[in-house]
């Protein structure tokens, strides 16, 4: 199928339209979904950090490090998205959930906005993993700061799954659309191809192919008009040939 043909151009137009629409819709949907998902994660992280700071207050005041450590580990084990938890006071780590040693750079990476309000930042580790880091004051800052890190990996995995689902749907729609439009175009361009072949055969040894009417639509009317034109052209040619024969006889 040549690219110059009407059929190939229509198929290319449909392909571009469906693919472009799919990409645009996927961008809009995934952007909106990612914004909502991130907002939910931030709300969850703020609620968890505030709640955990309240629960850890009495343990920090009584200097019960064992109970504080257990509290942090219990929350980390029950929240799979939580990557780390730690409590810091006056630059000193009271308890944490890191199994391979505490990264000291993390202490000053985030601080509460005030003694009554927490704060969150998007931070990245040395190996490229990204986290939402929440800092919440304990006892208006007198008990230090509670820090929670929520991994963005599950969030990104859900976005990627949505991308794949939309891509699969777009490909499915594209295949169906191309199949349907191909049948339509074939039915649409078939009579035009017959007309072109018949027109090319006029005045040659190959008079072309038989033209059949295709209905009452525009193409059908064009086919009928073309057939009538050929009939009139044939009659006119026969009349001219008859006159030429008569003239030859007169002059002969």
PDB file of C-alpha atoms in Angstrom:
ATOM      1  CA  UNK A   1       0.000   0.000   0.000  1.00  0.00           C
ATOM      2  CA  UNK A   2       1.593   3.222  -1.218  1.00  0.00           C
ATOM      3  CA  UNK A   3       1.743   6.160   1.150  1.00  0.00           C
ATOM      4  CA  UNK A   4       0.467   8.428  -1.633  1.00  0.00           C
ATOM      5  CA  UNK A   5      -2.836   6.567  -1.833  1.00  0.00           C
ATOM      6  CA  UNK A   6      -5.984   7.907  -0.213  1.00  0.00           C
ATOM      7  CA  UNK A   7      -6.341   4.703   1.782  1.00  0.00           C
ATOM      8  CA  UNK A   8      -2.886   5.005   3.357  1.00  0.00           C
ATOM      9  CA  UNK A   9      -3.403   8.691   4.143  1.00  0.00           C
ATOM     10  CA  UNK A  10      -6.723   8.036   5.881  1.00  0.00           C
ATOM     11  CA  UNK A  11      -5.243   5.155   7.878  1.00  0.00           C
ATOM     12  CA  UNK A  12      -2.292   7.333   8.873  1.00  0.00           C
ATOM     13  CA  UNK A  13      -4.665  10.117   9.924  1.00  0.00           C
ATOM     14  CA  UNK A  14      -6.714   7.730  12.094  1.00  0.00           C
ATOM     15  CA  UNK A  15      -3.551   6.228  13.586  1.00  0.00           C
ATOM     16  CA  UNK A  16      -2.211   9.689  14.457  1.00  0.00           C
ATOM     17  CA  UNK A  17      -5.534  10.844  15.876  1.00  0.00           C
ATOM     18  CA  UNK A  18      -6.061   7.798  18.112  1.00  0.00           C
ATOM     19  CA  UNK A  19      -2.444   7.660  19.255  1.00  0.00           C
ATOM     20  CA  UNK A  20      -2.283  11.402  19.924  1.00  0.00           C
ATOM     21  CA  UNK A  21      -5.577  11.331  21.823  1.00  0.00           C
ATOM     22  CA  UNK A  22      -4.382   8.363  23.868  1.00  0.00           C
ATOM     23  CA  UNK A  23      -1.149  10.108  24.813  1.00  0.00           C
ATOM     24  CA  UNK A  24      -2.952  13.313  25.733  1.00  0.00           C
ATOM     25  CA  UNK A  25      -5.531  11.488  27.844  1.00  0.00           C
ATOM     26  CA  UNK A  26      -2.838   9.393  29.542  1.00  0.00           C
ATOM     27  CA  UNK A  27      -0.869  12.531  30.429  1.00  0.00           C
ATOM     28  CA  UNK A  28      -3.919  14.263  31.886  1.00  0.00           C
ATOM     29  CA  UNK A  29      -5.147  11.199  33.778  1.00  0.00           C
ATOM     30  CA  UNK A  30      -1.774  10.206  35.217  1.00  0.00           C
ATOM     31  CA  UNK A  31      -1.003  13.790  36.213  1.00  0.00           C
ATOM     32  CA  UNK A  32      -4.316  14.139  38.018  1.00  0.00           C
ATOM     33  CA  UNK A  33      -3.959  10.705  39.598  1.00  0.00           C
ATOM     34  CA  UNK A  34      -0.387  11.373  40.730  1.00  0.00           C
ATOM     35  CA  UNK A  35      -1.391  14.705  42.295  1.00  0.00           C
ATOM     36  CA  UNK A  36      -4.276  13.099  44.215  1.00  0.00           C
ATOM     37  CA  UNK A  37      -2.117  10.161  45.266  1.00  0.00           C
ATOM     38  CA  UNK A  38       0.648  12.452  46.480  1.00  0.00           C
ATOM     39  CA  UNK A  39      -1.860  14.564  48.418  1.00  0.00           C
ATOM     40  CA  UNK A  40      -3.185  11.416  50.097  1.00  0.00           C
ATOM     41  CA  UNK A  41       0.335  10.323  51.016  1.00  0.00           C
ATOM     42  CA  UNK A  42       1.110  13.747  52.483  1.00  0.00           C
ATOM     43  CA  UNK A  43      -2.115  13.725  54.498  1.00  0.00           C
ATOM     44  CA  UNK A  44      -1.383  10.198  55.717  1.00  0.00           C
ATOM     45  CA  UNK A  45       2.189  11.121  56.647  1.00  0.00           C
ATOM     46  CA  UNK A  46       1.129  14.247  58.517  1.00  0.00           C
ATOM     47  CA  UNK A  47      -1.524  12.367  60.460  1.00  0.00           C
ATOM     48  CA  UNK A  48       0.849   9.524  61.303  1.00  0.00           C
ATOM     49  CA  UNK A  49       3.665  11.831  62.398  1.00  0.00           C
ATOM     50  CA  UNK A  50       1.336  13.904  64.571  1.00  0.00           C
ATOM     51  CA  UNK A  51      -0.203  10.803  66.174  1.00  0.00           C
ATOM     52  CA  UNK A  52       3.138   9.128  66.739  1.00  0.00           C
ATOM     53  CA  UNK A  53       4.623  12.317  68.221  1.00  0.00           C
ATOM     54  CA  UNK A  54       1.771  12.374  70.740  1.00  0.00           C
ATOM     55  CA  UNK A  55       2.318   8.702  71.635  1.00  0.00           C
ATOM     56  CA  UNK A  56       6.063   9.167  72.001  1.00  0.00           C
ATOM     57  CA  UNK A  57       5.819  12.246  74.250  1.00  0.00           C
ATOM     58  CA  UNK A  58       5.523  10.450  77.593  1.00  0.00           C
ATOM     59  CA  UNK A  59       8.260   7.948  76.702  1.00  0.00           C
ATOM     60  CA  UNK A  60      10.633  10.771  75.808  1.00  0.00           C
ATOM     61  CA  UNK A  61       9.802  12.675  79.000  1.00  0.00           C
ATOM     62  CA  UNK A  62      10.433   9.581  81.147  1.00  0.00           C
ATOM     63  CA  UNK A  63      13.542   8.768  79.096  1.00  0.00           C
ATOM     64  CA  UNK A  64      12.156   5.304  78.406  1.00  0.00           C
ATOM     65  CA  UNK A  65      14.313   4.593  75.362  1.00  0.00           C
ATOM     66  CA  UNK A  66      13.347   0.913  75.201  1.00  0.00           C
ATOM     67  CA  UNK A  67       9.629   1.686  75.028  1.00  0.00           C
ATOM     68  CA  UNK A  68      10.273   4.443  72.491  1.00  0.00           C
ATOM     69  CA  UNK A  69      12.294   2.094  70.315  1.00  0.00           C
ATOM     70  CA  UNK A  70       9.543  -0.534  70.489  1.00  0.00           C
ATOM     71  CA  UNK A  71       6.931   2.061  69.601  1.00  0.00           C
ATOM     72  CA  UNK A  72       8.826   3.121  66.492  1.00  0.00           C
ATOM     73  CA  UNK A  73       9.500  -0.437  65.344  1.00  0.00           C
ATOM     74  CA  UNK A  74       5.869  -1.459  65.861  1.00  0.00           C
ATOM     75  CA  UNK A  75       4.636   1.413  63.719  1.00  0.00           C
ATOM     76  CA  UNK A  76       7.239   0.700  61.042  1.00  0.00           C
ATOM     77  CA  UNK A  77       6.267  -2.964  60.868  1.00  0.00           C
ATOM     78  CA  UNK A  78       2.541  -2.156  60.579  1.00  0.00           C
ATOM     79  CA  UNK A  79       3.046   0.477  57.871  1.00  0.00           C
ATOM     80  CA  UNK A  80       4.867  -1.035  54.875  1.00  0.00           C
ATOM     81  CA  UNK A  81       5.217   2.338  53.170  1.00  0.00           C
ATOM     82  CA  UNK A  82       7.151   3.769  56.133  1.00  0.00           C
ATOM     83  CA  UNK A  83      10.858   3.510  55.304  1.00  0.00           C
ATOM     84  CA  UNK A  84      12.220   4.892  58.568  1.00  0.00           C
ATOM     85  CA  UNK A  85      11.273   6.420  61.907  1.00  0.00           C
ATOM     86  CA  UNK A  86      13.422   8.213  64.422  1.00  0.00           C
ATOM     87  CA  UNK A  87      13.225  10.659  67.304  1.00  0.00           C
ATOM     88  CA  UNK A  88      15.839  13.358  67.758  1.00  0.00           C
ATOM     89  CA  UNK A  89      16.335  15.829  70.593  1.00  0.00           C
ATOM     90  CA  UNK A  90      18.989  18.531  70.737  1.00  0.00           C
ATOM     91  CA  UNK A  91      20.878  16.852  67.897  1.00  0.00           C
ATOM     92  CA  UNK A  92      20.916  13.484  69.686  1.00  0.00           C
ATOM     93  CA  UNK A  93      19.149  10.419  68.266  1.00  0.00           C
ATOM     94  CA  UNK A  94      16.878   8.885  70.918  1.00  0.00           C
ATOM     95  CA  UNK A  95      15.602   5.927  68.887  1.00  0.00           C
ATOM     96  CA  UNK A  96      15.421   4.870  65.235  1.00  0.00           C
ATOM     97  CA  UNK A  97      14.413   1.995  62.965  1.00  0.00           C
ATOM     98  CA  UNK A  98      17.503   1.846  60.737  1.00  0.00           C
ATOM     99  CA  UNK A  99      18.964  -1.645  60.781  1.00  0.00           C
ATOM    100  CA  UNK A 100      22.362  -0.783  59.287  1.00  0.00           C
ATOM    101  CA  UNK A 101      23.240   2.326  61.236  1.00  0.00           C
ATOM    102  CA  UNK A 102      21.765   5.785  61.311  1.00  0.00           C
ATOM    103  CA  UNK A 103      22.642   8.189  58.445  1.00  0.00           C
ATOM    104  CA  UNK A 104      23.784  11.317  60.248  1.00  0.00           C
ATOM    105  CA  UNK A 105      23.074  13.549  57.227  1.00  0.00           C
ATOM    106  CA  UNK A 106      19.386  12.911  57.750  1.00  0.00           C
ATOM    107  CA  UNK A 107      19.236  14.773  61.078  1.00  0.00           C
ATOM    108  CA  UNK A 108      19.333  18.275  59.612  1.00  0.00           C
ATOM    109  CA  UNK A 109      17.532  17.415  56.353  1.00  0.00           C
ATOM    110  CA  UNK A 110      14.145  18.520  57.719  1.00  0.00           C
ATOM    111  CA  UNK A 111      12.817  20.489  60.682  1.00  0.00           C
ATOM    112  CA  UNK A 112       9.312  21.497  61.848  1.00  0.00           C
ATOM    113  CA  UNK A 113       7.944  24.826  60.666  1.00  0.00           C
ATOM    114  CA  UNK A 114       7.277  25.861  64.271  1.00  0.00           C
ATOM    115  CA  UNK A 115       6.762  24.417  67.742  1.00  0.00           C
ATOM    116  CA  UNK A 116       3.145  23.649  66.850  1.00  0.00           C
ATOM    117  CA  UNK A 117       3.325  22.728  63.185  1.00  0.00           C
ATOM    118  CA  UNK A 118       5.165  20.042  61.291  1.00  0.00           C
ATOM    119  CA  UNK A 119       6.810  20.080  57.890  1.00  0.00           C
ATOM    120  CA  UNK A 120       7.463  17.682  55.036  1.00  0.00           C
ATOM    121  CA  UNK A 121      10.086  17.578  52.280  1.00  0.00           C
ATOM    122  CA  UNK A 122      10.873  15.322  49.355  1.00  0.00           C
ATOM    123  CA  UNK A 123      14.388  14.010  49.868  1.00  0.00           C
ATOM    124  CA  UNK A 124      16.564  11.466  48.092  1.00  0.00           C
ATOM    125  CA  UNK A 125      19.067   9.003  49.510  1.00  0.00           C
ATOM    126  CA  UNK A 126      22.591   8.445  48.200  1.00  0.00           C
ATOM    127  CA  UNK A 127      21.405   5.507  46.080  1.00  0.00           C
ATOM    128  CA  UNK A 128      18.677   7.586  44.428  1.00  0.00           C
ATOM    129  CA  UNK A 129      15.641   6.395  46.378  1.00  0.00           C
ATOM    130  CA  UNK A 130      13.126   9.158  47.078  1.00  0.00           C
ATOM    131  CA  UNK A 131      11.136   9.714  50.265  1.00  0.00           C
ATOM    132  CA  UNK A 132       8.555  12.020  51.761  1.00  0.00           C
ATOM    133  CA  UNK A 133      10.144  13.151  55.021  1.00  0.00           C
ATOM    134  CA  UNK A 134       7.868  14.463  57.806  1.00  0.00           C
ATOM    135  CA  UNK A 135       9.099  16.321  60.875  1.00  0.00           C
ATOM    136  CA  UNK A 136       6.712  16.914  63.777  1.00  0.00           C
ATOM    137  CA  UNK A 137       7.517  18.625  67.092  1.00  0.00           C
ATOM    138  CA  UNK A 138       7.060  16.609  70.259  1.00  0.00           C
ATOM    139  CA  UNK A 139       5.511  18.548  73.161  1.00  0.00           C
ATOM    140  CA  UNK A 140       5.823  21.854  71.267  1.00  0.00           C
ATOM    141  CA  UNK A 141       9.461  21.101  70.580  1.00  0.00           C
ATOM    142  CA  UNK A 142      10.417  20.489  74.209  1.00  0.00           C
ATOM    143  CA  UNK A 143      10.562  16.743  73.597  1.00  0.00           C
ATOM    144  CA  UNK A 144      12.470  17.034  70.355  1.00  0.00           C
ATOM    145  CA  UNK A 145      11.287  16.090  66.890  1.00  0.00           C
ATOM    146  CA  UNK A 146       9.742  12.974  65.462  1.00  0.00           C
ATOM    147  CA  UNK A 147      10.741  12.132  61.885  1.00  0.00           C
ATOM    148  CA  UNK A 148       8.986   9.796  59.473  1.00  0.00           C
ATOM    149  CA  UNK A 149      10.151   8.812  55.996  1.00  0.00           C
ATOM    150  CA  UNK A 150       7.625   7.375  53.546  1.00  0.00           C
ATOM    151  CA  UNK A 151       9.043   5.734  50.440  1.00  0.00           C
ATOM    152  CA  UNK A 152       7.838   7.039  47.081  1.00  0.00           C
ATOM    153  CA  UNK A 153       8.506   3.683  45.420  1.00  0.00           C
ATOM    154  CA  UNK A 154       4.942   2.293  45.903  1.00  0.00           C
ATOM    155  CA  UNK A 155       3.600   5.636  44.672  1.00  0.00           C
ATOM    156  CA  UNK A 156       5.726   5.502  41.532  1.00  0.00           C
ATOM    157  CA  UNK A 157       4.845   1.846  40.960  1.00  0.00           C
ATOM    158  CA  UNK A 158       1.147   2.699  40.981  1.00  0.00           C
ATOM    159  CA  UNK A 159       1.734   5.515  38.496  1.00  0.00           C
ATOM    160  CA  UNK A 160       3.679   3.143  36.229  1.00  0.00           C
ATOM    161  CA  UNK A 161       0.906   0.540  36.427  1.00  0.00           C
ATOM    162  CA  UNK A 162      -1.611   3.206  35.446  1.00  0.00           C
ATOM    163  CA  UNK A 163       0.592   4.153  32.485  1.00  0.00           C
ATOM    164  CA  UNK A 164       0.721   0.518  31.362  1.00  0.00           C
ATOM    165  CA  UNK A 165      -3.045   0.103  31.716  1.00  0.00           C
ATOM    166  CA  UNK A 166      -3.745   3.232  29.693  1.00  0.00           C
ATOM    167  CA  UNK A 167      -1.179   2.170  27.080  1.00  0.00           C
ATOM    168  CA  UNK A 168      -2.837  -1.257  26.769  1.00  0.00           C
ATOM    169  CA  UNK A 169      -6.281   0.339  26.411  1.00  0.00           C
ATOM    170  CA  UNK A 170      -4.948   2.813  23.830  1.00  0.00           C
ATOM    171  CA  UNK A 171      -3.343   0.024  21.800  1.00  0.00           C
ATOM    172  CA  UNK A 172      -6.580  -1.975  21.933  1.00  0.00           C
ATOM    173  CA  UNK A 173      -8.620   1.009  20.787  1.00  0.00           C
ATOM    174  CA  UNK A 174      -6.049   1.719  18.084  1.00  0.00           C
ATOM    175  CA  UNK A 175      -6.230  -1.833  16.720  1.00  0.00           C
ATOM    176  CA  UNK A 176     -10.041  -1.833  16.681  1.00  0.00           C
ATOM    177  CA  UNK A 177     -10.172   1.650  15.139  1.00  0.00           C
ATOM    178  CA  UNK A 178      -7.696   0.735  12.403  1.00  0.00           C
ATOM    179  CA  UNK A 179      -9.566  -2.487  11.614  1.00  0.00           C
ATOM    180  CA  UNK A 180     -12.924  -0.721  11.391  1.00  0.00           C
ATOM    181  CA  UNK A 181     -11.624   2.243   9.429  1.00  0.00           C
ATOM    182  CA  UNK A 182      -9.718  -0.083   7.080  1.00  0.00           C
ATOM    183  CA  UNK A 183     -12.944  -1.910   6.188  1.00  0.00           C
ATOM    184  CA  UNK A 184     -14.720   1.411   5.761  1.00  0.00           C
ATOM    185  CA  UNK A 185     -11.933   2.889   3.647  1.00  0.00           C
ATOM    186  CA  UNK A 186     -11.730  -0.260   1.548  1.00  0.00           C
ATOM    187  CA  UNK A 187     -15.428  -0.025   0.830  1.00  0.00           C
ATOM    188  CA  UNK A 188     -15.103   3.710   0.223  1.00  0.00           C
ATOM    189  CA  UNK A 189     -12.054   3.647  -2.047  1.00  0.00           C
ATOM    190  CA  UNK A 190     -12.864   0.413  -3.887  1.00  0.00           C
ATOM    191  CA  UNK A 191     -15.353   2.024  -6.322  1.00  0.00           C
ATOM    192  CA  UNK A 192     -12.988   4.961  -6.807  1.00  0.00           C
ATOM    193  CA  UNK A 193     -10.213   2.538  -7.749  1.00  0.00           C
ATOM    194  CA  UNK A 194     -12.533   0.838 -10.246  1.00  0.00           C
ATOM    195  CA  UNK A 195     -13.384   4.220 -11.744  1.00  0.00           C
ATOM    196  CA  UNK A 196      -9.708   5.126 -12.025  1.00  0.00           C
ATOM    197  CA  UNK A 197      -8.900   1.831 -13.762  1.00  0.00           C
ATOM    198  CA  UNK A 198     -11.843   2.274 -16.116  1.00  0.00           C
ATOM    199  CA  UNK A 199     -10.768   5.839 -16.922  1.00  0.00           C
ATOM    200  CA  UNK A 200      -7.221   4.696 -17.636  1.00  0.00           C
ATOM    201  CA  UNK A 201      -8.552   2.076 -20.027  1.00  0.00           C
ATOM    202  CA  UNK A 202     -10.512   4.537 -22.159  1.00  0.00           C
ATOM    203  CA  UNK A 203      -8.994   4.930 -25.626  1.00  0.00           C
ATOM    204  CA  UNK A 204      -6.667   1.945 -25.243  1.00  0.00           C
ATOM    205  CA  UNK A 205      -6.804  -1.664 -26.327  1.00  0.00           C
ATOM    206  CA  UNK A 206      -7.906  -2.504 -22.792  1.00  0.00           C
ATOM    207  CA  UNK A 207     -11.206  -0.681 -22.352  1.00  0.00           C
ATOM    208  CA  UNK A 208     -11.076  -1.207 -18.600  1.00  0.00           C
ATOM    209  CA  UNK A 209     -13.229  -3.187 -16.224  1.00  0.00           C
ATOM    210  CA  UNK A 210     -16.910  -3.458 -15.730  1.00  0.00           C
ATOM    211  CA  UNK A 211     -18.288  -0.743 -13.468  1.00  0.00           C
ATOM    212  CA  UNK A 212     -21.069  -1.665 -11.084  1.00  0.00           C
ATOM    213  CA  UNK A 213     -23.291   0.785  -9.272  1.00  0.00           C
ATOM    214  CA  UNK A 214     -22.606   0.977  -5.523  1.00  0.00           C
ATOM    215  CA  UNK A 215     -25.810   2.583  -4.285  1.00  0.00           C
ATOM    216  CA  UNK A 216     -27.481   5.944  -3.979  1.00  0.00           C
ATOM    217  CA  UNK A 217     -24.753   7.792  -2.089  1.00  0.00           C
ATOM    218  CA  UNK A 218     -22.281  10.234  -3.620  1.00  0.00           C
ATOM    219  CA  UNK A 219     -19.968   7.485  -4.845  1.00  0.00           C
ATOM    220  CA  UNK A 220     -22.896   5.592  -6.325  1.00  0.00           C
ATOM    221  CA  UNK A 221     -24.040   8.707  -8.147  1.00  0.00           C
ATOM    222  CA  UNK A 222     -20.504   9.295  -9.398  1.00  0.00           C
ATOM    223  CA  UNK A 223     -20.306   5.714 -10.648  1.00  0.00           C
ATOM    224  CA  UNK A 224     -23.630   6.022 -12.457  1.00  0.00           C
ATOM    225  CA  UNK A 225     -22.620   9.332 -14.022  1.00  0.00           C
ATOM    226  CA  UNK A 226     -19.304   7.860 -15.124  1.00  0.00           C
ATOM    227  CA  UNK A 227     -21.039   4.844 -16.672  1.00  0.00           C
ATOM    228  CA  UNK A 228     -23.433   7.134 -18.534  1.00  0.00           C
ATOM    229  CA  UNK A 229     -20.513   9.228 -19.724  1.00  0.00           C
ATOM    230  CA  UNK A 230     -18.765   6.150 -21.091  1.00  0.00           C
ATOM    231  CA  UNK A 231     -21.958   5.097 -22.873  1.00  0.00           C
ATOM    232  CA  UNK A 232     -22.348   8.556 -24.414  1.00  0.00           C
ATOM    233  CA  UNK A 233     -18.676   8.630 -25.326  1.00  0.00           C
ATOM    234  CA  UNK A 234     -19.014   5.207 -26.956  1.00  0.00           C
ATOM    235  CA  UNK A 235     -22.081   6.250 -28.914  1.00  0.00           C
ATOM    236  CA  UNK A 236     -20.330   9.421 -30.036  1.00  0.00           C
ATOM    237  CA  UNK A 237     -17.279   7.435 -31.097  1.00  0.00           C
ATOM    238  CA  UNK A 238     -19.407   4.999 -33.062  1.00  0.00           C
ATOM    239  CA  UNK A 239     -21.193   7.879 -34.787  1.00  0.00           C
ATOM    240  CA  UNK A 240     -17.857   9.452 -35.743  1.00  0.00           C
ATOM    241  CA  UNK A 241     -16.554   6.139 -37.026  1.00  0.00           C
ATOM    242  CA  UNK A 242     -19.748   5.701 -39.093  1.00  0.00           C
ATOM    243  CA  UNK A 243     -19.381   9.154 -40.629  1.00  0.00           C
ATOM    244  CA  UNK A 244     -15.714   8.497 -41.362  1.00  0.00           C
ATOM    245  CA  UNK A 245     -16.641   5.271 -43.126  1.00  0.00           C
ATOM    246  CA  UNK A 246     -19.283   7.043 -45.225  1.00  0.00           C
ATOM    247  CA  UNK A 247     -16.808   9.759 -46.199  1.00  0.00           C
ATOM    248  CA  UNK A 248     -14.291   7.147 -47.268  1.00  0.00           C
ATOM    249  CA  UNK A 249     -16.907   5.550 -49.486  1.00  0.00           C
ATOM    250  CA  UNK A 250     -17.841   8.896 -51.073  1.00  0.00           C
ATOM    251  CA  UNK A 251     -14.240   9.812 -51.805  1.00  0.00           C
ATOM    252  CA  UNK A 252     -13.361   6.311 -52.767  1.00  0.00           C
TER     253      UNK A 252
END
